[in-house]
Amino acid sequence: MITMDNIIDDKNPMIREISKEVELPLSAEDEQLAKDMMEYLINSQDEELSKKYDLRPGVGLAAVQVGVLKRMCAIYIPYYDQDGNLKNLDQWVLVNPKIVAYTPKISYVASGEGCLSVPVDHKGYVPRHAKVVVEAYDALTKQNVKITARGFTAICIQHEMDHFDGVLYYDRFQKDDPTRPIPNAMVIQ
Ligand code: CO
């Protein structure tokens, strides 16, 4: 299983490398990687397991973060209602995802983004497309998918896809003042 020991941080130059397209159908090795990445996210969000194995909670993980330069990322985002009941679960292992459409509207997370490869949080807002349409092969359901993502999920997908190109969230901060509110943007709480 993947633990924090397997996840490279931003001091490792590999995090800046460009990941390659994944060959389809997936090899047995890539299928296993997809499973392992998803398992990490699920375990990391489990109170007991995250404590037991010292896993930093995450909602997304790109293959490069575990040292594999392939355009593959796992996403696991549960949404709860006010009573704490699971309302919706966005989960995929996206292989070779492409953004085929997006809105010009910008959104950002009010509390800033985090990254399993960035051990020290950097304060700042990251402008993202408020809505993206993504085409990919989903290794979880083993089919091609076309996803229309909004809000936090859209941000998460764009964050992971940045990893394919060696881009980290703090690279996208406004250079003059990272915590200056972004004009006309939708703020995600
Ligand atoms: Co990240």
Coordinates of N, CA, C and O and ligand atoms in Angstrom, one line a residue:
M1 N 0.8 -1.2 0.0 CA 0.0 0.0 0.0 C 0.9 1.3 0.0 O 2.0 1.2 0.5
I2 N 0.3 2.3 -0.6 CA 1.0 3.6 -0.6 C 0.9 4.3 0.7 O -0.2 4.3 1.3
T3 N 2.1 4.8 1.2 CA 2.1 5.6 2.5 C 2.8 6.9 2.1 O 3.3 7.0 1.0
M4 N 2.9 7.8 3.1 CA 3.6 9.0 2.8 C 5.1 8.8 2.4 O 5.7 9.6 1.8
D5 N 5.6 7.6 2.8 CA 7.0 7.3 2.5 C 7.2 7.2 1.0 O 8.3 7.3 0.4
N6 N 6.1 6.9 0.3 CA 6.1 6.7 -1.2 C 5.9 8.0 -2.0 O 6.0 8.0 -3.2
I7 N 5.4 9.0 -1.3 CA 5.0 10.2 -1.9 C 6.2 11.2 -1.9 O 6.7 11.6 -0.9
I8 N 6.6 11.7 -3.1 CA 7.7 12.6 -3.2 C 7.2 14.0 -2.9 O 6.1 14.3 -3.1
D9 N 8.1 14.8 -2.4 CA 7.8 16.2 -2.1 C 8.4 17.2 -3.2 O 9.0 16.7 -4.1
D10 N 8.1 18.4 -3.0 CA 8.5 19.4 -4.0 C 10.0 19.7 -4.0 O 10.4 20.6 -4.8
K11 N 10.8 19.1 -3.1 CA 12.2 19.2 -3.2 C 12.8 18.2 -4.2 O 13.9 18.3 -4.6
N12 N 12.0 17.2 -4.5 CA 12.4 16.2 -5.5 C 12.2 16.7 -6.9 O 11.1 17.0 -7.3
P13 N 13.2 16.8 -7.7 CA 13.1 17.4 -9.0 C 12.1 16.7 -9.9 O 11.6 17.3 -10.9
M14 N 11.8 15.4 -9.6 CA 10.9 14.7 -10.5 C 9.5 15.3 -10.5 O 8.8 15.2 -11.5
I15 N 9.1 16.0 -9.4 CA 7.8 16.6 -9.3 C 7.6 17.7 -10.5 O 6.5 18.0 -10.8
R16 N 8.7 18.1 -11.0 CA 8.7 19.2 -12.1 C 8.7 18.6 -13.5 O 8.7 19.3 -14.5
E17 N 8.8 17.2 -13.6 CA 8.9 16.6 -14.9 C 7.6 16.5 -15.5 O 6.5 16.5 -14.9
I18 N 7.6 16.3 -16.9 CA 6.3 16.1 -17.6 C 6.0 14.6 -17.7 O 6.8 13.8 -18.0
S19 N 4.7 14.3 -17.3 CA 4.3 12.9 -17.4 C 3.9 12.5 -18.8 O 3.5 13.4 -19.6
K20 N 4.0 11.2 -19.1 CA 3.7 10.7 -20.4 C 2.3 10.2 -20.5 O 1.7 9.7 -19.5
E21 N 1.7 10.2 -21.7 CA 0.4 9.6 -22.0 C 0.5 8.1 -21.6 O 1.6 7.4 -21.8
V22 N -0.6 7.6 -21.1 CA -0.6 6.1 -20.7 C -1.2 5.3 -21.8 O -2.1 5.7 -22.5
E23 N -0.6 4.2 -22.0 CA -1.0 3.3 -23.1 C -2.3 2.6 -22.7 O -2.4 2.1 -21.6
L24 N -3.3 2.5 -23.6 CA -4.5 1.8 -23.3 C -4.6 0.6 -24.3 O -4.2 0.8 -25.5
P25 N -5.2 -0.5 -23.9 CA -5.7 -0.8 -22.6 C -4.6 -0.8 -21.5 O -3.4 -1.0 -21.8
L26 N -5.0 -0.5 -20.3 CA -4.0 -0.4 -19.2 C -3.2 -1.8 -19.0 O -3.8 -2.8 -19.1
S27 N -2.0 -1.7 -18.7 CA -1.2 -2.8 -18.3 C -1.6 -3.2 -16.9 O -2.2 -2.5 -16.2
A28 N -1.3 -4.5 -16.6 CA -1.6 -5.0 -15.2 C -0.9 -4.0 -14.2 O -1.5 -3.8 -13.1
E29 N 0.2 -3.6 -14.5 CA 1.0 -2.7 -13.6 C 0.3 -1.4 -13.4 O 0.2 -0.9 -12.3
D30 N -0.2 -0.8 -14.5 CA -1.0 0.5 -14.4 C -2.3 0.3 -13.7 O -2.8 1.2 -12.9
E31 N -3.0 -0.9 -13.9 CA -4.2 -1.2 -13.2 C -4.0 -1.2 -11.7 O -4.8 -0.7 -10.9
Q32 N -2.8 -1.8 -11.3 CA -2.5 -1.9 -9.9 C -2.2 -0.5 -9.3 O -2.6 -0.2 -8.2
L33 N -1.5 0.3 -10.1 CA -1.2 1.6 -9.6 C -2.5 2.4 -9.4 O -2.6 3.1 -8.4
A34 N -3.4 2.3 -10.3 CA -4.7 3.0 -10.2 C -5.4 2.6 -8.9 O -5.9 3.4 -8.1
K35 N -5.4 1.3 -8.6 CA -6.0 0.8 -7.4 C -5.3 1.3 -6.1 O -5.9 1.8 -5.2
D36 N -4.0 1.3 -6.2 CA -3.2 1.7 -5.0 C -3.4 3.2 -4.7 O -3.4 3.6 -3.6
M37 N -3.5 4.0 -5.8 CA -3.6 5.5 -5.6 C -5.0 5.8 -5.0 O -5.1 6.6 -4.1
M38 N -6.0 5.1 -5.5 CA -7.4 5.3 -4.9 C -7.4 4.8 -3.5 O -8.0 5.5 -2.6
E39 N -6.7 3.7 -3.2 CA -6.7 3.1 -1.9 C -6.1 4.1 -0.9 O -6.5 4.3 0.2
Y40 N -5.0 4.8 -1.4 CA -4.4 5.8 -0.5 C -5.4 6.9 -0.1 O -5.5 7.2 1.1
L41 N -6.1 7.4 -1.1 CA -7.0 8.5 -0.8 C -8.1 8.1 0.2 O -8.4 8.8 1.2
I42 N -8.7 6.9 0.0 CA -9.7 6.4 0.9 C -9.2 6.2 2.3 O -9.7 6.6 3.3
N43 N -8.0 5.5 2.4 CA -7.4 5.3 3.7 C -7.1 6.6 4.4 O -7.2 6.7 5.6
S44 N -6.6 7.6 3.6 CA -6.1 8.8 4.2 C -7.3 9.6 4.8 O -7.1 10.5 5.6
Q45 N -8.5 9.3 4.3 CA -9.7 10.0 4.8 C -10.4 9.2 5.9 O -11.4 9.7 6.4
D46 N -9.8 8.1 6.2 CA -10.4 7.3 7.3 C -9.6 7.6 8.6 O -8.4 7.5 8.6
E47 N -10.3 8.0 9.6 CA -9.7 8.5 10.8 C -8.7 7.5 11.4 O -7.6 7.9 11.7
E48 N -9.1 6.3 11.5 CA -8.3 5.3 12.2 C -7.1 4.9 11.3 O -5.9 4.9 11.8
L49 N -7.3 4.7 10.0 CA -6.2 4.3 9.2 C -5.2 5.4 8.9 O -4.0 5.1 8.9
S50 N -5.7 6.6 8.8 CA -4.8 7.7 8.6 C -3.9 7.9 9.8 O -2.7 8.2 9.7
K51 N -4.4 7.6 11.0 CA -3.6 7.7 12.2 C -2.6 6.6 12.3 O -1.4 6.8 12.5
K52 N -3.2 5.4 12.0 CA -2.3 4.2 12.1 C -1.1 4.2 11.2 O 0.0 3.8 11.6
Y53 N -1.4 4.7 10.0 CA -0.3 4.6 9.0 C 0.3 6.0 8.7 O 1.1 6.2 7.8
D54 N -0.1 7.0 9.5 CA 0.4 8.4 9.4 C 0.2 8.9 8.0 O 1.2 9.4 7.3
L55 N -1.0 8.8 7.5 CA -1.3 9.3 6.1 C -1.9 10.7 6.2 O -2.8 11.0 7.0
R56 N -1.3 11.6 5.4 CA -1.9 12.9 5.3 C -3.1 12.8 4.4 O -3.1 12.3 3.3
P57 N -4.3 13.4 4.9 CA -5.5 13.3 4.1 C -5.4 14.0 2.8 O -4.9 15.1 2.7
G58 N -5.9 13.3 1.8 CA -5.9 13.9 0.4 C -7.2 13.6 -0.3 O -7.8 12.6 -0.1
V59 N -7.5 14.4 -1.3 CA -8.7 14.2 -2.2 C -8.2 13.9 -3.6 O -9.0 13.5 -4.4
G60 N -6.9 14.1 -3.8 CA -6.4 13.8 -5.2 C -4.9 13.4 -5.1 O -4.2 13.8 -4.2
L61 N -4.6 12.5 -6.0 CA -3.2 12.1 -6.1 C -2.8 11.8 -7.5 O -3.5 11.0 -8.2
A62 N -1.7 12.3 -8.0 CA -1.3 12.1 -9.4 C -0.1 11.1 -9.3 O 0.6 11.0 -8.3
A63 N 0.0 10.3 -10.4 CA 1.0 9.2 -10.4 C 2.4 9.7 -10.2 O 3.2 9.1 -9.5
V64 N 2.7 10.9 -10.7 CA 4.1 11.5 -10.5 C 4.4 11.6 -9.0 O 5.6 11.5 -8.6
Q65 N 3.4 11.8 -8.2 CA 3.6 12.0 -6.8 C 4.1 10.7 -6.1 O 4.7 10.8 -5.0
V66 N 3.9 9.6 -6.8 CA 4.4 8.3 -6.3 C 5.6 7.9 -7.2 O 5.9 6.7 -7.2
G67 N 6.1 8.8 -7.9 CA 7.3 8.5 -8.7 C 7.1 7.9 -10.1 O 8.0 7.3 -10.7
V68 N 5.9 7.9 -10.6 CA 5.5 7.3 -11.9 C 5.1 8.4 -12.8 O 4.1 9.1 -12.6
L69 N 5.9 8.7 -13.9 CA 5.6 9.8 -14.8 C 4.6 9.4 -15.8 O 4.9 9.3 -17.0
K70 N 3.4 9.2 -15.4 CA 2.3 8.8 -16.3 C 1.1 9.7 -16.0 O 0.8 10.1 -14.8
R71 N 0.3 10.1 -17.1 CA -0.8 11.0 -16.9 C -2.0 10.2 -16.3 O -3.0 9.9 -17.0
M72 N -1.9 10.0 -15.1 CA -3.0 9.2 -14.4 C -3.1 9.9 -13.0 O -2.1 10.2 -12.3
C73 N -4.4 10.1 -12.5 CA -4.6 10.6 -11.2 C -5.9 10.1 -10.6 O -6.8 9.8 -11.3
A74 N -5.8 9.9 -9.3 CA -7.0 9.5 -8.5 C -7.7 10.7 -7.9 O -7.0 11.6 -7.4
I75 N -9.0 10.6 -7.9 CA -9.8 11.7 -7.2 C -10.8 11.0 -6.3 O -11.5 10.1 -6.8
Y76 N -10.9 11.5 -5.1 CA -11.9 10.9 -4.2 C -12.4 12.0 -3.3 O -11.8 12.4 -2.3
I77 N -13.6 12.5 -3.6 CA -14.2 13.6 -2.9 C -15.6 13.3 -2.5 O -16.6 13.4 -3.2
P78 N -15.8 13.0 -1.2 CA -17.1 12.8 -0.7 C -17.7 14.2 -0.3 O -17.0 15.0 0.3
Y79 N -19.0 14.4 -0.6 CA -19.7 15.6 -0.2 C -20.8 15.1 0.8 O -21.6 14.2 0.6
Y80 N -20.9 15.9 2.0 CA -21.9 15.5 3.0 C -22.9 16.6 3.1 O -22.6 17.8 2.9
D81 N -24.1 16.3 3.5 CA -25.1 17.3 3.8 C -24.9 17.8 5.3 O -24.0 17.4 5.9
Q82 N -25.8 18.7 5.7 CA -25.7 19.3 7.0 C -25.7 18.3 8.1 O -25.2 18.5 9.2
D83 N -26.4 17.2 7.9 CA -26.6 16.1 8.9 C -25.4 15.1 8.9 O -25.4 14.2 9.6
G84 N -24.5 15.4 8.0 CA -23.3 14.5 7.9 C -23.6 13.2 7.1 O -22.8 12.3 7.1
N85 N -24.7 13.2 6.3 CA -24.9 12.1 5.5 C -24.3 12.3 4.1 O -24.3 13.4 3.6
L86 N -23.7 11.2 3.6 CA -23.1 11.3 2.3 C -24.1 11.7 1.2 O -25.1 11.1 1.0
K87 N -23.8 12.8 0.5 CA -24.7 13.4 -0.5 C -24.3 13.0 -1.9 O -25.1 12.6 -2.7
N88 N -23.0 13.0 -2.1 CA -22.4 12.7 -3.4 C -20.9 12.3 -3.2 O -20.3 12.8 -2.3
L89 N -20.5 11.5 -4.1 CA -19.1 11.0 -4.1 C -18.5 11.1 -5.5 O -19.0 10.4 -6.4
D90 N -17.6 12.0 -5.6 CA -16.9 12.1 -6.9 C -15.6 11.3 -6.8 O -14.7 11.6 -6.1
Q91 N -15.6 10.2 -7.6 CA -14.4 9.4 -7.6 C -14.1 8.8 -8.9 O -15.0 8.3 -9.6
W92 N -12.9 9.0 -9.3 CA -12.4 8.4 -10.6 C -10.9 8.2 -10.5 O -10.2 8.7 -9.6
V93 N -10.4 7.3 -11.3 CA -9.0 7.3 -11.6 C -8.8 7.7 -13.1 O -9.1 6.9 -14.0
L94 N -8.5 8.9 -13.3 CA -8.5 9.5 -14.7 C -7.2 9.2 -15.3 O -6.1 9.4 -14.8
V95 N -7.3 8.6 -16.5 CA -6.2 8.3 -17.4 C -6.2 9.1 -18.6 O -7.2 9.2 -19.3
N96 N -5.1 9.8 -18.9 CA -5.0 10.7 -20.0 C -6.1 11.8 -20.1 O -6.7 12.0 -21.2
P97 N -6.5 12.4 -19.0 CA -7.6 13.3 -19.0 C -7.3 14.5 -19.9 O -6.1 15.0 -19.9
K98 N -8.3 15.1 -20.5 CA -8.1 16.3 -21.3 C -9.3 17.2 -21.0 O -10.4 16.8 -20.9
I99 N -9.0 18.5 -20.8 CA -10.1 19.5 -20.7 C -10.5 19.9 -22.1 O -9.8 20.4 -22.9
V100 N -11.8 19.5 -22.4 CA -12.3 19.8 -23.7 C -13.1 21.1 -23.8 O -13.4 21.6 -24.8
A101 N -13.5 21.6 -22.6 CA -14.3 22.8 -22.5 C -14.2 23.4 -21.1 O -14.0 22.6 -20.2
Y102 N -14.3 24.7 -21.0 CA -14.3 25.3 -19.7 C -15.0 26.7 -19.8 O -15.1 27.3 -20.8
T103 N -15.4 27.2 -18.6 CA -16.0 28.5 -18.5 C -14.9 29.5 -18.3 O -13.9 29.2 -17.6
P104 N -15.1 30.8 -18.8 CA -14.1 31.8 -18.5 C -14.2 32.2 -17.0 O -13.2 32.8 -16.5
K105 N -15.3 31.9 -16.4 CA -15.4 32.3 -14.9 C -14.3 31.6 -14.1 O -14.0 30.4 -14.3
I106 N -13.7 32.4 -13.2 CA -12.6 31.9 -12.4 C -13.2 31.6 -11.0 O -14.1 32.2 -10.5
S107 N -12.7 30.5 -10.4 CA -13.0 30.2 -9.0 C -11.8 29.9 -8.2 O -10.7 29.5 -8.8
Y108 N -11.9 30.0 -6.9 CA -10.7 29.6 -6.1 C -11.2 29.1 -4.7 O -12.3 29.5 -4.3
V109 N -10.4 28.4 -4.0 CA -10.8 27.9 -2.7 C -10.4 28.9 -1.7 O -9.2 29.4 -1.6
A110 N -11.4 29.3 -0.8 CA -11.1 30.4 0.1 C -10.0 30.1 1.1 O -9.2 31.0 1.5
S111 N -9.8 28.8 1.5 CA -8.8 28.4 2.4 C -7.5 28.1 1.7 O -6.5 27.7 2.4
G112 N -7.4 28.2 0.4 CA -6.2 27.9 -0.4 C -6.2 26.4 -0.7 O -7.0 25.6 -0.1
E113 N -5.3 26.0 -1.6 CA -5.2 24.6 -1.9 C -4.1 23.9 -1.1 O -3.2 24.6 -0.5
G114 N -4.1 22.6 -1.0 CA -3.0 21.9 -0.3 C -2.6 20.8 -1.3 O -3.2 20.5 -2.3
C115 N -1.5 20.2 -1.0 CA -0.9 19.2 -1.9 C -0.1 18.2 -1.0 O 0.7 18.6 -0.2
L116 N -0.3 16.9 -1.3 CA 0.5 15.9 -0.6 C 2.0 16.0 -0.8 O 2.8 15.5 0.0
S117 N 2.4 16.7 -1.9 CA 3.8 16.8 -2.2 C 4.3 18.2 -1.7 O 5.5 18.5 -2.0
V118 N 3.5 18.9 -1.1 CA 4.0 20.2 -0.5 C 3.8 20.2 1.0 O 2.7 20.4 1.5
P119 N 4.8 19.8 1.7 CA 4.7 19.6 3.2 C 4.4 20.8 4.0 O 3.7 20.8 5.0
V120 N 4.9 22.0 3.5 CA 4.6 23.2 4.2 C 3.6 24.0 3.4 O 3.8 24.3 2.2
D121 N 2.4 24.3 4.0 CA 1.4 25.0 3.2 C 1.8 26.4 2.8 O 2.4 27.1 3.6
H122 N 1.5 26.8 1.6 CA 1.8 28.1 1.1 C 0.5 28.9 1.1 O -0.5 28.4 0.6
K123 N 0.5 30.1 1.6 CA -0.7 30.9 1.7 C -0.9 31.6 0.4 O -0.1 32.3 -0.1
G124 N -2.1 31.4 -0.2 CA -2.4 32.2 -1.5 C -3.6 31.6 -2.2 O -4.0 30.4 -1.9
Y125 N -4.2 32.3 -3.1 CA -5.3 31.9 -3.9 C -4.9 31.4 -5.2 O -4.0 32.0 -5.9
V126 N -5.5 30.3 -5.7 CA -5.1 29.7 -7.0 C -6.3 29.9 -7.9 O -7.4 29.3 -7.8
P127 N -6.2 30.7 -9.0 CA -7.3 30.9 -9.9 C -7.4 29.6 -10.8 O -6.5 29.1 -11.4
R128 N -8.7 29.1 -10.8 CA -9.0 27.9 -11.7 C -10.2 28.2 -12.5 O -11.0 29.1 -12.1
H129 N -10.5 27.4 -13.5 CA -11.7 27.5 -14.2 C -12.8 27.0 -13.3 O -12.7 26.0 -12.6
A130 N -14.0 27.8 -13.2 CA -15.1 27.4 -12.4 C -15.7 26.1 -12.8 O -16.3 25.4 -12.0
K131 N -15.7 25.9 -14.1 CA -16.3 24.7 -14.6 C -15.5 24.1 -15.7 O -15.0 24.9 -16.6
V132 N -15.2 22.8 -15.7 CA -14.5 22.2 -16.8 C -15.2 20.9 -17.3 O -15.9 20.3 -16.5
V133 N -15.1 20.7 -18.5 CA -15.5 19.4 -19.1 C -14.3 18.6 -19.4 O -13.4 19.1 -20.2
V134 N -14.2 17.4 -18.9 CA -13.0 16.6 -19.0 C -13.4 15.2 -19.6 O -14.4 14.6 -19.3
E135 N -12.6 14.9 -20.6 CA -12.7 13.5 -21.2 C -11.5 12.7 -20.8 O -10.3 13.2 -20.8
A136 N -11.7 11.4 -20.4 CA -10.7 10.6 -19.9 C -11.1 9.1 -20.0 O -12.3 8.8 -20.2
Y137 N -10.2 8.2 -19.8 CA -10.5 6.9 -19.5 C -10.5 6.8 -18.0 O -9.6 7.2 -17.3
D138 N -11.6 6.2 -17.4 CA -11.7 6.0 -15.9 C -11.3 4.6 -15.6 O -12.0 3.7 -15.9
A139 N -10.2 4.4 -14.9 CA -9.7 3.1 -14.5 C -10.5 2.5 -13.4 O -10.4 1.3 -13.2
L140 N -11.4 3.3 -12.8 CA -12.2 2.8 -11.7 C -13.4 2.0 -12.3 O -13.7 0.9 -11.9
T141 N -14.1 2.6 -13.3 CA -15.3 2.0 -13.9 C -14.9 1.3 -15.2 O -15.8 0.8 -15.9
K142 N -13.7 1.5 -15.6 CA -13.1 0.9 -16.8 C -13.9 1.3 -18.1 O -14.4 0.4 -18.9
Q143 N -14.1 2.6 -18.2 CA -14.8 3.1 -19.4 C -14.4 4.5 -19.7 O -13.8 5.2 -18.8
N144 N -14.6 4.9 -20.9 CA -14.3 6.3 -21.2 C -15.4 7.2 -20.5 O -16.6 6.8 -20.5
V145 N -15.0 8.3 -20.0 CA -16.0 9.2 -19.3 C -15.8 10.6 -19.8 O -14.8 11.0 -20.3
K146 N -17.0 11.3 -19.7 CA -17.0 12.8 -20.0 C -17.6 13.4 -18.8 O -18.8 13.2 -18.5
I147 N -16.8 14.1 -18.1 CA -17.2 14.7 -16.8 C -17.4 16.2 -16.9 O -16.5 16.9 -17.4
T148 N -18.5 16.7 -16.4 CA -18.7 18.1 -16.3 C -18.5 18.4 -14.8 O -19.3 18.0 -13.9
A149 N -17.4 19.1 -14.4 CA -17.1 19.3 -13.0 C -17.2 20.8 -12.7 O -16.8 21.6 -13.5
R150 N -17.7 21.0 -11.5 CA -17.9 22.4 -11.0 C -17.3 22.5 -9.6 O -17.1 21.5 -9.0
G151 N -17.2 23.7 -9.1 CA -16.9 23.9 -7.7 C -15.6 23.2 -7.3 O -14.6 23.2 -8.0
F152 N -15.6 22.6 -6.1 CA -14.3 22.0 -5.6 C -13.8 20.9 -6.4 O -12.6 20.8 -6.6
T153 N -14.7 20.1 -7.0 CA -14.3 19.0 -7.9 C -13.5 19.5 -9.1 O -12.5 18.9 -9.5
A154 N -14.0 20.6 -9.7 CA -13.3 21.1 -10.9 C -11.9 21.6 -10.5 O -11.0 21.4 -11.2
I155 N -11.8 22.2 -9.3 CA -10.5 22.7 -8.9 C -9.6 21.6 -8.6 O -8.4 21.6 -9.0
C156 N -10.1 20.5 -8.0 CA -9.3 19.4 -7.7 C -8.7 18.7 -9.0 O -7.5 18.4 -9.1
I157 N -9.6 18.5 -10.0 CA -9.2 17.9 -11.2 C -8.1 18.8 -11.9 O -7.1 18.3 -12.4
Q158 N -8.2 20.1 -11.9 CA -7.2 21.0 -12.5 C -5.9 20.9 -11.7 O -4.8 21.0 -12.3
H159 N -6.0 20.8 -10.4 CA -4.8 20.7 -9.6 C -4.0 19.4 -10.0 O -2.8 19.5 -10.2
E160 N -4.8 18.3 -10.1 CA -4.1 17.0 -10.4 C -3.5 17.1 -11.8 O -2.4 16.6 -12.0
M161 N -4.3 17.6 -12.8 CA -3.8 17.7 -14.1 C -2.5 18.6 -14.2 O -1.7 18.3 -15.1
D162 N -2.4 19.6 -13.4 CA -1.2 20.4 -13.4 C 0.0 19.6 -13.0 O 1.1 19.8 -13.5
H163 N -0.2 18.6 -12.2 CA 0.9 17.7 -11.8 C 1.5 17.0 -13.0 O 2.7 16.7 -13.1
F164 N 0.7 16.7 -14.0 CA 1.2 16.0 -15.2 C 2.2 16.9 -16.0 O 3.0 16.4 -16.7
D165 N 2.1 18.2 -15.7 CA 3.0 19.1 -16.4 C 4.0 19.8 -15.5 O 4.6 20.8 -15.8
G166 N 4.2 19.2 -14.3 CA 5.2 19.6 -13.4 C 4.8 20.9 -12.7 O 5.7 21.6 -12.2
V167 N 3.5 21.3 -12.7 CA 3.1 22.6 -12.1 C 2.5 22.3 -10.7 O 1.7 21.4 -10.5
L168 N 2.9 23.1 -9.7 CA 2.4 23.1 -8.4 C 1.5 24.3 -8.1 O 1.6 25.3 -8.8
Y169 N 0.6 24.1 -7.1 CA -0.4 25.1 -7.0 C 0.1 26.5 -6.7 O -0.4 27.5 -7.2
Y170 N 1.2 26.6 -6.0 CA 1.7 27.9 -5.6 C 2.4 28.6 -6.8 O 2.6 29.8 -6.8
D171 N 2.7 27.8 -7.9 CA 3.2 28.5 -9.1 C 2.1 29.4 -9.7 O 2.4 30.3 -10.5
R172 N 0.8 29.2 -9.4 CA -0.2 29.9 -10.0 C -0.7 31.1 -9.1 O -1.7 31.8 -9.5
F173 N 0.0 31.3 -8.0 CA -0.4 32.5 -7.2 C -0.2 33.8 -7.9 O 0.7 33.9 -8.8
Q174 N -1.0 34.8 -7.6 CA -0.8 36.2 -8.2 C 0.6 36.6 -7.6 O 0.8 36.6 -6.4
K175 N 1.5 37.0 -8.5 CA 2.9 37.2 -8.1 C 3.0 38.4 -7.2 O 3.8 38.3 -6.2
D176 N 2.2 39.4 -7.4 CA 2.4 40.6 -6.5 C 1.9 40.4 -5.1 O 2.5 40.8 -4.2
D177 N 0.7 39.7 -5.0 CA 0.2 39.5 -3.6 C -0.7 38.2 -3.7 O -1.8 38.3 -4.1
P178 N -0.1 37.1 -3.2 CA -0.8 35.8 -3.3 C -2.2 35.8 -2.6 O -3.1 35.1 -3.1
T179 N -2.4 36.6 -1.6 CA -3.7 36.5 -0.9 C -4.6 37.7 -1.2 O -5.6 37.9 -0.5
R180 N -4.3 38.4 -2.3 CA -5.2 39.4 -2.8 C -6.4 38.7 -3.4 O -6.2 37.8 -4.3
P181 N -7.6 39.0 -3.0 CA -8.8 38.3 -3.6 C -8.8 38.5 -5.1 O -8.5 39.6 -5.6
I182 N -9.1 37.4 -5.8 CA -9.1 37.5 -7.3 C -10.4 38.1 -7.7 O -11.5 37.7 -7.4
P183 N -10.3 39.2 -8.6 CA -11.5 39.9 -9.0 C -12.5 39.0 -9.8 O -12.0 38.2 -10.6
N184 N -13.7 39.2 -9.5 CA -14.8 38.6 -10.3 C -14.8 37.0 -10.2 O -15.3 36.4 -11.0
A185 N -14.1 36.6 -9.2 CA -14.0 35.1 -9.0 C -15.1 34.6 -8.1 O -15.6 35.3 -7.3
M186 N -15.4 33.3 -8.3 CA -16.4 32.6 -7.4 C -15.5 32.0 -6.3 O -14.5 31.3 -6.6
V187 N -15.9 32.2 -5.1 CA -15.1 31.7 -4.0 C -15.7 30.5 -3.4 O -16.9 30.4 -3.1
I188 N -15.0 29.4 -3.4 CA -15.4 28.1 -2.9 C -15.1 28.0 -1.4 O -13.9 28.0 -1.0
Q189 N -16.1 27.8 -0.6 CA -15.9 27.8 0.9 C -15.5 26.3 1.3 O -15.9 25.4 0.7
Ligands
CO1 CO -1.0 18.1 -5.5

